[in-house]
Amino acid sequence: MTAARVALLGNPNTGKTSLFNRLCGARAKTANFPGTTTSARIGHTRVDGIQSLEVLDLPGIYELGLQTPEARIVRDVLSGADRQHHPDALIVIVDAANLARNLVLVGELLGKGLKPIVALNMIDVAKRRGWTIDAAALSAQLGVPVVPMIAPRGVGVDQLRATLAECVTKTRSGLVFQKTSPDLVTKTYDPVQLAEAVTSGQHVADTYTERLDRVLTHPFSGLMAFFAVMAALFWTLFQLAAVPMDLIDTTFAQLGSLVSTYLPAGPVRDLLANGVIGGIAGTVVFLPQICFLFFLISLLEDTGYLARAAFVMDRFLRPFGLPGHAFVPLLTSHACALPGIMAARLIPDRRDRLATILVAPFMSCSARIPVFALLTSLLFADNRLLAGLAFAGCFVLGAAAAFMSALLFSRTIGKGRARPMILELPAYQVPSIRNALMTARDQGLSFLKTAGTVIMGICVVMWWLSAYPKTDPPAEAVALRAQAAVAAPADATALVARAEALDARQQQTWSFAGRMGRVVEPVFAPLGYDWQLTIGVLTSFIAREVFVSTMAVLASDQTGGSTPGVIAAVRDMPRDDGTRVLTRATAASTLVFFVLAMQCLPTLAVTRRETGRLRYAALQLGYMSGVAYLAAFIVYQTLRAVGIS
């Protein structure tokens, strides 16, 4: 006999997540509904007489009959068409402060012959507004159990468990519910009929909510408040994530150093130190940022502000074919496209969600900053003002490309009738730390289990391409080591470092990645790139910031960062014919390419995961690379035409 199954459903913003967390706690996982890319939370709980009960958290809907992906999923689950048995019990979460509207869904369930348990949530909010609900009278009127609750505080959860145990036992004993009469369905959400169960003292206007909404949803003050809240969110995000990210970075660096120290030289040591440990570090280092981001977003959602922010931003984003919900993913992508794309789960409409995912990587992420810093320093070495303006212009160009691409997608691959954004402005509440922590945990584990494994695999493959085939050290490096053997200790250290830099350059040049650079060089020649710059572009597909270290190695200087030494070395590095690699025209072309190109294979892996289709990741790669190539070509050829080389 299969495990008993309980479905949790209700309108959006009724406290479904709070109740799910109270019922299941840490015994939950995230999975996709069969045949869809919509994620669901599945947990387990225990009730009297039943060892384990599976709880399925369904998407929030207003009515069963709506032709939306969420409503179709709910209908499939209730009918058992999702390739699993139909639920043994239903719990419908109802907002006590918006009873008439929430009972529309209950009425539909009754009309289908289903007998849900009504979890009457937010009774404290209803009481503050002057309404008193008689749960027993409402239960008698509906013919189903009604349990009053305050889910964030756990009030009423024990009573719900007892009611749930009774309902599941009856269902699995073969009790068949009879079809409900149409009259009962009609009066379920009839305000006149509800008067039998709901009594109201003098209605208390929620002046606090009204005053806040006048400010937070105003076209001007709402926009200013939005920017202030988002600035505070990302400042807090960076402040909170900085310490654990640095700690993770240092820990893995030390681990790699230990492996290099205690394992004998050879391919195994190199694989562990540079491939496996480096790949894991490149994955885990993003984890604090992702967890803190979703923790803060969950807090904002619980307060009720997130719906107001989406309402305000919808006016700005809608002309570009994006919904107001897209503002969080797009802003998040300025930190990293990985959590930005994952944050697109907040968007209810699949069409809008897909458009947001496709354009999110255009937003200039923090990984591009070292590249921008290097190239703008080369472009305007003698003018810090112009360098600063060019640096800021990179972010503006990326955002403009995202919005125009979204507009293009809305008229091509996403063409069709746009789904209007229907928002319910929930009551302001004190956020639940418990919910926020569980949300952060779930999203962090989801990232590690899906994107993390792919990212590590990509890093190992790219390490192998850069490390093989092995080459003999160049004659100059051999001579330098011979000099170091008879030189003073201080001079010997410098000579050995120079020899190692030459070894690294030789290895990079004749590795598979280096040979690929020479083969692909003709493709990038119209942009002004030689084989060395082409290698920098190709290796940056691991991660954009790899470009700086790759160019530093090729320039025979291993300072490893955007220091004056690196800038000077990269600025003066020669082509095979002796001219500079990064002339002003080439530097401008490269800068534009890095602003617009999809140079992050981990992001493609996350896109594949979130959309459920490889073709969308391929479209993202092809489209962004094409736009970047065309823009870089125009910049380079135009500058050459006006005499700037």
GROMACS .gro file of N, CA and C in nm, residues 67-121:
model
  165
   67GLN      N    1  -0.725   2.880  -1.688
   67GLN     CA    2  -0.637   2.816  -1.785
   67GLN      C    3  -0.494   2.867  -1.766
   68THR      N    4  -0.437   2.832  -1.654
   68THR     CA    5  -0.299   2.869  -1.623
   68THR      C    6  -0.222   2.741  -1.590
   69PRO      N    7  -0.086   2.744  -1.606
   69PRO     CA    8  -0.008   2.624  -1.573
   69PRO      C    9  -0.029   2.578  -1.429
   70GLU      N   10  -0.041   2.673  -1.336
   70GLU     CA   11  -0.058   2.636  -1.195
   70GLU      C   12  -0.192   2.565  -1.172
   71ALA      N   13  -0.298   2.619  -1.233
   71ALA     CA   14  -0.430   2.557  -1.216
   71ALA      C   15  -0.434   2.418  -1.280
   72ARG      N   16  -0.366   2.402  -1.395
   72ARG     CA   17  -0.363   2.271  -1.460
   72ARG      C   18  -0.291   2.169  -1.373
   73ILE      N   19  -0.182   2.211  -1.308
   73ILE     CA   20  -0.109   2.121  -1.219
   73ILE      C   21  -0.199   2.075  -1.104
   74VAL      N   22  -0.270   2.171  -1.045
   74VAL     CA   23  -0.359   2.136  -0.934
   74VAL      C   24  -0.466   2.039  -0.979
   75ARG      N   25  -0.526   2.064  -1.096
   75ARG     CA   26  -0.630   1.974  -1.147
   75ARG      C   27  -0.575   1.833  -1.171
   76ASP      N   28  -0.452   1.827  -1.227
   76ASP     CA   29  -0.391   1.697  -1.254
   76ASP      C   30  -0.364   1.620  -1.124
   77VAL      N   31  -0.317   1.691  -1.022
   77VAL     CA   32  -0.288   1.625  -0.894
   77VAL      C   33  -0.417   1.574  -0.830
   78LEU      N   34  -0.521   1.657  -0.832
   78LEU     CA   35  -0.647   1.618  -0.768
   78LEU      C   36  -0.713   1.499  -0.838
   79SER      N   37  -0.690   1.487  -0.970
   79SER     CA   38  -0.752   1.377  -1.045
   79SER      C   39  -0.663   1.255  -1.053
   80GLY      N   40  -0.539   1.267  -1.006
   80GLY     CA   41  -0.446   1.155  -1.016
   80GLY      C   42  -0.380   1.144  -1.151
   81ALA      N   43  -0.394   1.248  -1.237
   81ALA     CA   44  -0.336   1.244  -1.372
   81ALA      C   45  -0.188   1.274  -1.374
   82ASP      N   46  -0.129   1.305  -1.257
   82ASP     CA   47   0.014   1.335  -1.250
   82ASP      C   48   0.096   1.206  -1.234
   83ARG      N   49   0.039   1.095  -1.275
   83ARG     CA   50   0.103   0.964  -1.272
   83ARG      C   51   0.126   0.912  -1.130
   84GLN      N   52   0.053   0.967  -1.035
   84GLN     CA   53   0.055   0.917  -0.899
   84GLN      C   54  -0.089   0.907  -0.850
   85HIS      N   55  -0.110   0.841  -0.736
   85HIS     CA   56  -0.247   0.828  -0.686
   85HIS      C   57  -0.298   0.963  -0.639
   86HIS      N   58  -0.429   0.981  -0.646
   86HIS     CA   59  -0.487   1.108  -0.604
   86HIS      C   60  -0.472   1.123  -0.452
   87PRO      N   61  -0.477   1.247  -0.402
   87PRO     CA   62  -0.455   1.268  -0.259
   87PRO      C   63  -0.559   1.197  -0.173
   88ASP      N   64  -0.516   1.151  -0.056
   88ASP     CA   65  -0.607   1.091   0.040
   88ASP      C   66  -0.676   1.197   0.125
   89ALA      N   67  -0.620   1.318   0.126
   89ALA     CA   68  -0.682   1.428   0.201
   89ALA      C   69  -0.638   1.560   0.140
   90LEU      N   70  -0.721   1.660   0.156
   90LEU     CA   71  -0.691   1.795   0.107
   90LEU      C   72  -0.697   1.892   0.223
   91ILE      N   73  -0.602   1.984   0.225
   91ILE     CA   74  -0.607   2.095   0.319
   91ILE      C   75  -0.609   2.223   0.236
   92VAL      N   76  -0.712   2.303   0.254
   92VAL     CA   77  -0.723   2.432   0.185
   92VAL      C   78  -0.697   2.542   0.285
   93ILE      N   79  -0.594   2.622   0.260
   93ILE     CA   80  -0.563   2.733   0.349
   93ILE      C   81  -0.646   2.853   0.306
   94VAL      N   82  -0.721   2.906   0.399
   94VAL     CA   83  -0.813   3.017   0.373
   94VAL      C   84  -0.772   3.136   0.458
   95ASP      N   85  -0.763   3.252   0.396
   95ASP     CA   86  -0.732   3.376   0.467
   95ASP      C   87  -0.859   3.425   0.536
   96ALA      N   88  -0.860   3.423   0.669
   96ALA     CA   89  -0.980   3.461   0.744
   96ALA      C   90  -1.015   3.607   0.722
   97ALA      N   91  -0.917   3.689   0.685
   97ALA     CA   92  -0.944   3.831   0.663
   97ALA      C   93  -1.000   3.859   0.524
   98ASN      N   94  -0.998   3.758   0.435
   98ASN     CA   95  -1.055   3.771   0.301
   98ASN      C   96  -1.140   3.647   0.272
   99LEU      N   97  -1.235   3.622   0.360
   99LEU     CA   98  -1.305   3.493   0.363
   99LEU      C   99  -1.386   3.468   0.237
  100ALA      N  100  -1.466   3.564   0.194
  100ALA     CA  101  -1.556   3.542   0.081
  100ALA      C  102  -1.479   3.504  -0.045
  101ARG      N  103  -1.371   3.576  -0.072
  101ARG     CA  104  -1.294   3.546  -0.194
  101ARG      C  105  -1.224   3.412  -0.183
  102ASN      N  106  -1.166   3.380  -0.068
  102ASN     CA  107  -1.092   3.255  -0.051
  102ASN      C  108  -1.183   3.133  -0.060
  103LEU      N  109  -1.310   3.148  -0.020
  103LEU     CA  110  -1.402   3.033  -0.021
  103LEU      C  111  -1.451   2.997  -0.160
  104VAL      N  112  -1.416   3.079  -0.261
  104VAL     CA  113  -1.448   3.041  -0.399
  104VAL      C  114  -1.382   2.908  -0.434
  105LEU      N  115  -1.256   2.893  -0.397
  105LEU     CA  116  -1.183   2.769  -0.424
  105LEU      C  117  -1.243   2.652  -0.346
  106VAL      N  118  -1.284   2.678  -0.221
  106VAL     CA  119  -1.348   2.573  -0.141
  106VAL      C  120  -1.477   2.528  -0.208
  107GLY      N  121  -1.555   2.624  -0.259
  107GLY     CA  122  -1.679   2.590  -0.327
  107GLY      C  123  -1.656   2.504  -0.450
  108GLU      N  124  -1.550   2.532  -0.526
  108GLU     CA  125  -1.520   2.450  -0.644
  108GLU      C  126  -1.486   2.307  -0.604
  109LEU      N  127  -1.410   2.292  -0.497
  109LEU     CA  128  -1.374   2.158  -0.449
  109LEU      C  129  -1.498   2.081  -0.404
  110LEU      N  130  -1.587   2.151  -0.333
  110LEU     CA  131  -1.711   2.087  -0.289
  110LEU      C  132  -1.795   2.043  -0.408
  111GLY      N  133  -1.795   2.126  -0.512
  111GLY     CA  134  -1.871   2.094  -0.632
  111GLY      C  135  -1.819   1.972  -0.704
  112LYS      N  136  -1.693   1.937  -0.684
  112LYS     CA  137  -1.633   1.819  -0.746
  112LYS      C  138  -1.645   1.695  -0.656
  113GLY      N  139  -1.718   1.709  -0.546
  113GLY     CA  140  -1.736   1.596  -0.458
  113GLY      C  141  -1.622   1.574  -0.361
  114LEU      N  142  -1.534   1.673  -0.348
  114LEU     CA  143  -1.420   1.662  -0.257
  114LEU      C  144  -1.453   1.728  -0.124
  115LYS      N  145  -1.398   1.673  -0.017
  115LYS     CA  146  -1.425   1.723   0.117
  115LYS      C  147  -1.294   1.770   0.181
  116PRO      N  148  -1.254   1.893   0.157
  116PRO     CA  149  -1.127   1.939   0.212
  116PRO      C  150  -1.138   1.976   0.359
  117ILE      N  151  -1.024   1.980   0.424
  117ILE     CA  152  -1.014   2.043   0.556
  117ILE      C  153  -0.982   2.189   0.533
  118VAL      N  154  -1.060   2.277   0.592
  118VAL     CA  155  -1.036   2.420   0.576
  118VAL      C  156  -0.950   2.468   0.692
  119ALA      N  157  -0.826   2.510   0.659
  119ALA     CA  158  -0.736   2.569   0.759
  119ALA      C  159  -0.760   2.719   0.758
  120LEU      N  160  -0.833   2.768   0.857
  120LEU     CA  161  -0.874   2.908   0.862
  120LEU      C  162  -0.760   2.990   0.922
  121ASN      N  163  -0.673   3.038   0.835
  121ASN     CA  164  -0.550   3.104   0.879
  121ASN      C  165  -0.571   3.255   0.898
   0.00000   0.00000   0.00000
